[in-house]
Amino acid sequence: MKALNKIKYIVQNLIRDPFTTLKKIFWLIKGLLILRKDPKNILIYSLGKAGTSAVYDSMRFKKSLQVIHLHYLKSTSMTHEKYAVFEPARRKKAIRFLNDGGCLIINVIRDPFSRAISSVIQNYYLYHSESDFVAAVIKNAESISLDWWDSEFKKNMDWDIYNFDFDREKGYSIYDLRNNNRLLVLKQETLRSNGEKVISQFVKENIQLRRVNISEKKKVKLKFNEKIKNLRFPKENINNILSSKFINHFYTDQEKLKLQKKWERT
């Protein structure tokens, strides 16, 4: 039954978007054909729309690395066929990485405002097509963007990042987890300015980042271009987000001020 669902999903996507689907199939086959000997296990485990696709795409074909990219480790809330078909196998492999130990985990942090816009664009036709676009963005910024570390990472990894310092000035920190696993957390701003060096040092491989999965190119972005361009958050929502433990843990006072000036409705 699972095999039939996968075939059905692939056929449906070949009809909807043959170029993208064929490209993904090619990448999948290419990855399976790579012969790896004692590779390092890499788990890119992060909330979506933070820049992790670029990290994954830059590492996935290296013979010395075995890489899994996912946003939810054990969640059952994402029931759409897009996730129900392919996610279980990735999750199972990721859990094996963690249980085997010595896994290198990479997480990218992005500010809730811009991340929420990208998330709604990415998933508009899956979850938001009957919602007001601006309302969906505000809700996303105040909920998923702020809660992921508690509802996802802490719950599944039994480790609370808020109990450990994060170097807000440097923009990244590395943590030792149980079972000899290690975690690199870096802000998207650091990913853009110094990401190649930081990630290369962490995995001890030469990593050259590529830009992929760009929301600006998506049809929804064109549909709501004017709303996105003029989108600002009400003061109440701004205050809720900027006073959250997520923002206070990862962002400097100067960065918070910049976010307020950029996103607050005047």
GROMACS .gro file of C-alpha atoms in nm:
model
  266
    1MET     CA    1   0.000   0.000   0.000
    2LYS     CA    2   0.283   0.239   0.087
    3ALA     CA    3   0.457   0.161  -0.242
    4LEU     CA    4   0.136   0.232  -0.434
    5ASN     CA    5   0.095   0.565  -0.252
    6LYS     CA    6   0.450   0.665  -0.348
    7ILE     CA    7   0.391   0.574  -0.714
    8LYS     CA    8   0.060   0.764  -0.712
    9TYR     CA    9   0.224   1.070  -0.559
   10ILE     CA   10   0.511   1.068  -0.811
   11VAL     CA   11   0.271   1.034  -1.107
   12GLN     CA   12   0.056   1.320  -0.977
   13ASN     CA   13   0.360   1.543  -0.946
   14LEU     CA   14   0.489   1.446  -1.290
   15ILE     CA   15   0.159   1.577  -1.428
   16ARG     CA   16   0.162   1.896  -1.216
   17ASP     CA   17   0.529   1.988  -1.252
   18PRO     CA   18   0.726   1.743  -1.470
   19PHE     CA   19   1.053   1.940  -1.473
   20THR     CA   20   1.086   1.976  -1.094
   21THR     CA   21   0.972   1.617  -1.031
   22LEU     CA   22   1.217   1.468  -1.280
   23LYS     CA   23   1.495   1.678  -1.130
   24LYS     CA   24   1.415   1.545  -0.782
   25ILE     CA   25   1.408   1.186  -0.911
   26PHE     CA   26   1.747   1.240  -1.076
   27TRP     CA   27   1.892   1.377  -0.749
   28LEU     CA   28   1.748   1.083  -0.556
   29ILE     CA   29   1.898   0.826  -0.795
   30LYS     CA   30   2.231   1.011  -0.800
   31GLY     CA   31   2.244   1.006  -0.421
   32LEU     CA   32   2.166   0.633  -0.408
   33LEU     CA   33   2.443   0.554  -0.657
   34ILE     CA   34   2.717   0.723  -0.454
   35LEU     CA   35   2.941   0.466  -0.287
   36ARG     CA   36   3.019   0.584   0.065
   37LYS     CA   37   3.274   0.422   0.296
   38ASP     CA   38   3.245   0.507   0.667
   39PRO     CA   39   3.078   0.844   0.604
   40LYS     CA   40   3.007   1.098   0.876
   41ASN     CA   41   2.641   1.112   0.966
   42ILE     CA   42   2.496   1.463   0.928
   43LEU     CA   43   2.146   1.558   1.040
   44ILE     CA   44   2.014   1.895   0.924
   45TYR     CA   45   1.735   1.934   1.178
   46SER     CA   46   1.574   2.275   1.178
   47LEU     CA   47   1.249   2.462   1.132
   48GLY     CA   48   1.182   2.515   0.762
   49LYS     CA   49   1.241   2.831   0.559
   50ALA     CA   50   1.562   2.924   0.739
   51GLY     CA   51   1.813   2.839   0.466
   52THR     CA   52   1.870   2.472   0.541
   53SER     CA   53   1.795   2.359   0.184
   54ALA     CA   54   2.109   2.541   0.073
   55VAL     CA   55   2.311   2.362   0.341
   56TYR     CA   56   2.166   2.024   0.244
   57ASP     CA   57   2.217   2.075  -0.128
   58SER     CA   58   2.579   2.170  -0.067
   59MET     CA   59   2.655   1.849   0.126
   60ARG     CA   60   2.426   1.575  -0.004
   61PHE     CA   61   2.652   1.438  -0.280
   62LYS     CA   62   2.978   1.430  -0.086
   63LYS     CA   63   3.111   1.074  -0.058
   64SER     CA   64   3.243   1.138   0.292
   65LEU     CA   65   2.905   1.252   0.426
   66GLN     CA   66   2.567   1.087   0.470
   67VAL     CA   67   2.309   1.363   0.510
   68ILE     CA   68   1.946   1.369   0.622
   69HIS     CA   69   1.739   1.689   0.605
   70LEU     CA   70   1.415   1.723   0.798
   71HIS     CA   71   1.211   1.967   1.006
   72TYR     CA   72   1.016   1.728   1.229
   73LEU     CA   73   1.167   1.416   1.381
   74LYS     CA   74   0.863   1.232   1.516
   75SER     CA   75   0.573   1.466   1.448
   76THR     CA   76   0.248   1.314   1.323
   77SER     CA   77   0.078   1.648   1.263
   78MET     CA   78   0.188   1.685   0.900
   79THR     CA   79  -0.056   1.451   0.726
   80HIS     CA   80  -0.051   1.593   0.375
   81GLU     CA   81   0.057   1.337   0.115
   82LYS     CA   82   0.369   1.540   0.042
   83TYR     CA   83   0.499   1.449   0.388
   84ALA     CA   84   0.315   1.122   0.457
   85VAL     CA   85   0.482   0.949   0.162
   86PHE     CA   86   0.848   1.039   0.208
   87GLU     CA   87   0.897   1.164   0.565
   88PRO     CA   88   0.874   0.830   0.755
   89ALA     CA   89   1.187   0.685   0.588
   90ARG     CA   90   1.389   1.003   0.653
   91ARG     CA   91   1.277   1.016   1.015
   92LYS     CA   92   1.364   0.650   1.071
   93LYS     CA   93   1.714   0.704   0.931
   94ALA     CA   94   1.764   1.023   1.135
   95ILE     CA   95   1.671   0.843   1.456
   96ARG     CA   96   1.923   0.571   1.369
   97PHE     CA   97   2.192   0.839   1.322
   98LEU     CA   98   2.118   0.976   1.669
   99ASN     CA   99   2.107   0.634   1.834
  100ASP     CA  100   2.435   0.529   1.672
  101GLY     CA  101   2.601   0.838   1.818
  102GLY     CA  102   2.862   1.074   1.677
  103CYS     CA  103   2.603   1.251   1.461
  104LEU     CA  104   2.667   1.612   1.362
  105ILE     CA  105   2.344   1.814   1.382
  106ILE     CA  106   2.303   2.148   1.204
  107ASN     CA  107   2.029   2.398   1.288
  108VAL     CA  108   1.969   2.739   1.131
  109ILE     CA  109   1.780   3.018   1.311
  110ARG     CA  110   1.584   3.282   1.118
  111ASP     CA  111   1.393   3.582   1.247
  112PRO     CA  112   1.020   3.499   1.289
  113PHE     CA  113   0.896   3.780   1.062
  114SER     CA  114   1.073   3.694   0.737
  115ARG     CA  115   1.060   3.320   0.812
  116ALA     CA  116   0.681   3.334   0.850
  117ILE     CA  117   0.640   3.507   0.514
  118SER     CA  118   0.854   3.244   0.339
  119SER     CA  119   0.670   2.962   0.517
  120VAL     CA  120   0.326   3.084   0.413
  121ILE     CA  121   0.447   3.130   0.054
  122GLN     CA  122   0.596   2.780   0.049
  123ASN     CA  123   0.288   2.610   0.197
  124TYR     CA  124   0.011   2.841   0.079
  125TYR     CA  125  -0.175   2.590  -0.138
  126LEU     CA  126  -0.133   2.314   0.123
  127TYR     CA  127  -0.254   2.494   0.434
  128HIS     CA  128  -0.338   2.861   0.379
  129SER     CA  129  -0.538   2.894   0.055
  130GLU     CA  130  -0.859   2.973   0.243
  131SER     CA  131  -0.691   3.210   0.490
  132ASP     CA  132  -0.614   3.578   0.472
  133PHE     CA  133  -0.250   3.598   0.368
  134VAL     CA  134  -0.141   3.862   0.619
  135ALA     CA  135  -0.331   3.694   0.905
  136ALA     CA  136  -0.165   3.361   0.821
  137VAL     CA  137   0.180   3.523   0.830
  138ILE     CA  138   0.119   3.690   1.168
  139LYS     CA  139  -0.016   3.366   1.318
  140ASN     CA  140   0.284   3.171   1.189
  141ALA     CA  141   0.531   3.425   1.327
  142GLU     CA  142   0.373   3.416   1.673
  143SER     CA  143   0.337   3.041   1.696
  144ILE     CA  144   0.547   2.799   1.490
  145SER     CA  145   0.844   3.035   1.453
  146LEU     CA  146   0.868   3.085   1.830
  147ASP     CA  147   0.769   2.741   1.959
  148TRP     CA  148   0.977   2.496   1.753
  149TRP     CA  149   1.260   2.458   2.004
  150ASP     CA  150   1.016   2.359   2.280
  151SER     CA  151   0.753   2.168   2.085
  152GLU     CA  152   0.996   1.984   1.856
  153PHE     CA  153   1.363   1.978   1.956
  154LYS     CA  154   1.325   1.965   2.337
  155LYS     CA  155   1.042   1.714   2.314
  156ASN     CA  156   1.231   1.473   2.087
  157MET     CA  157   1.590   1.526   2.196
  158ASP     CA  158   1.530   1.573   2.571
  159TRP     CA  159   1.758   1.877   2.556
  160ASP     CA  160   1.661   2.239   2.617
  161ILE     CA  161   1.862   2.502   2.432
  162TYR     CA  162   1.730   2.772   2.663
  163ASN     CA  163   1.934   2.617   2.945
  164PHE     CA  164   2.255   2.693   2.755
  165ASP     CA  165   2.411   3.020   2.641
  166PHE     CA  166   2.405   3.118   2.276
  167ASP     CA  167   2.672   3.352   2.140
  168ARG     CA  168   2.443   3.624   2.002
  169GLU     CA  169   2.733   3.845   1.890
  170LYS     CA  170   2.918   3.574   1.701
  171GLY     CA  171   2.593   3.436   1.563
  172TYR     CA  172   2.654   3.068   1.628
  173SER     CA  173   2.732   2.818   1.903
  174ILE     CA  174   2.827   2.449   1.921
  175TYR     CA  175   2.690   2.215   2.187
  176ASP     CA  176   2.781   1.863   2.300
  177LEU     CA  177   2.475   1.641   2.333
  178ARG     CA  178   2.439   1.295   2.478
  179ASN     CA  179   2.557   0.986   2.291
  180ASN     CA  180   2.850   1.185   2.150
  181ASN     CA  181   2.622   1.382   1.917
  182ARG     CA  182   2.708   1.747   1.852
  183LEU     CA  183   2.488   2.041   1.756
  184LEU     CA  184   2.575   2.354   1.556
  185VAL     CA  185   2.320   2.636   1.580
  186LEU     CA  186   2.372   2.944   1.367
  187LYS     CA  187   2.161   3.240   1.268
  188GLN     CA  188   2.071   3.289   0.904
  189GLU     CA  189   2.264   3.615   0.900
  190THR     CA  190   2.575   3.420   1.001
  191LEU     CA  191   2.496   3.154   0.742
  192ARG     CA  192   2.507   3.422   0.474
  193SER     CA  193   2.819   3.605   0.597
  194ASN     CA  194   3.034   3.326   0.741
  195GLY     CA  195   2.837   3.004   0.694
  196GLU     CA  196   3.080   2.820   0.469
  197LYS     CA  197   3.367   2.861   0.713
  198VAL     CA  198   3.162   2.775   1.023
  199ILE     CA  199   2.999   2.465   0.871
  200SER     CA  200   3.322   2.347   0.706
  201GLN     CA  201   3.502   2.361   1.041
  202PHE     CA  202   3.215   2.181   1.213
  203VAL     CA  203   3.196   1.885   0.971
  204LYS     CA  204   3.569   1.900   0.883
  205GLU     CA  205   3.494   1.912   0.510
  206ASN     CA  206   3.513   2.188   0.250
  207ILE     CA  207   3.155   2.309   0.210
  208GLN     CA  208   3.051   2.561  -0.056
  209LEU     CA  209   2.696   2.681  -0.004
  210ARG     CA  210   2.447   2.700  -0.288
  211ARG     CA  211   2.125   2.900  -0.294
  212VAL     CA  212   1.819   2.684  -0.358
  213ASN     CA  213   1.446   2.670  -0.276
  214ILE     CA  214   1.413   3.049  -0.307
  215SER     CA  215   1.061   3.161  -0.212
  216GLU     CA  216   1.091   3.480  -0.418
  217LYS     CA  217   1.054   3.271  -0.733
  218LYS     CA  218   0.730   3.104  -0.629
  219LYS     CA  219   0.390   3.184  -0.787
  220VAL     CA  220   0.239   3.282  -0.451
  221LYS     CA  221   0.509   3.547  -0.411
  222LEU     CA  222   0.395   3.701  -0.740
  223LYS     CA  223   0.029   3.671  -0.641
  224PHE     CA  224   0.077   3.856  -0.312
  225ASN     CA  225   0.375   4.067  -0.414
  226GLU     CA  226   0.217   4.399  -0.316
  227LYS     CA  227   0.094   4.269   0.021
  228ILE     CA  228   0.436   4.122   0.099
  229LYS     CA  229   0.610   4.443  -0.001
  230ASN     CA  230   0.392   4.651   0.234
  231LEU     CA  231   0.346   4.393   0.510
  232ARG     CA  232   0.396   4.532   0.860
  233PHE     CA  233   0.298   4.383   1.195
  234PRO     CA  234   0.066   4.552   1.447
  235LYS     CA  235   0.243   4.682   1.759
  236GLU     CA  236   0.083   4.417   1.982
  237ASN     CA  237   0.216   4.134   1.765
  238ILE     CA  238   0.557   4.300   1.739
  239ASN     CA  239   0.577   4.324   2.119
  240ASN     CA  240   0.470   3.961   2.164
  241ILE     CA  241   0.740   3.839   1.928
  242LEU     CA  242   1.023   4.066   2.042
  243SER     CA  243   0.958   3.986   2.409
  244SER     CA  244   0.957   3.609   2.349
  245LYS     CA  245   1.227   3.388   2.496
  246PHE     CA  246   1.322   3.283   2.142
  247ILE     CA  247   1.415   3.637   2.038
  248ASN     CA  248   1.581   3.720   2.370
  249HIS     CA  249   1.792   3.404   2.356
  250PHE     CA  250   1.920   3.435   2.000
  251TYR     CA  251   1.920   3.807   1.912
  252THR     CA  252   2.112   4.106   2.042
  253ASP     CA  253   1.939   4.427   2.155
  254GLN     CA  254   2.062   4.598   1.840
  255GLU     CA  255   1.919   4.322   1.621
  256LYS     CA  256   1.586   4.342   1.802
  257LEU     CA  257   1.573   4.716   1.740
  258LYS     CA  258   1.640   4.662   1.368
  259LEU     CA  259   1.362   4.404   1.351
  260GLN     CA  260   1.122   4.642   1.521
  261LYS     CA  261   1.204   4.927   1.284
  262LYS     CA  262   1.169   4.700   0.981
  263TRP     CA  263   0.845   4.522   1.068
  264GLU     CA  264   0.639   4.744   1.300
  265ARG     CA  265   0.330   4.904   1.152
  266THR     CA  266   0.337   5.285   1.190
   0.00000   0.00000   0.00000
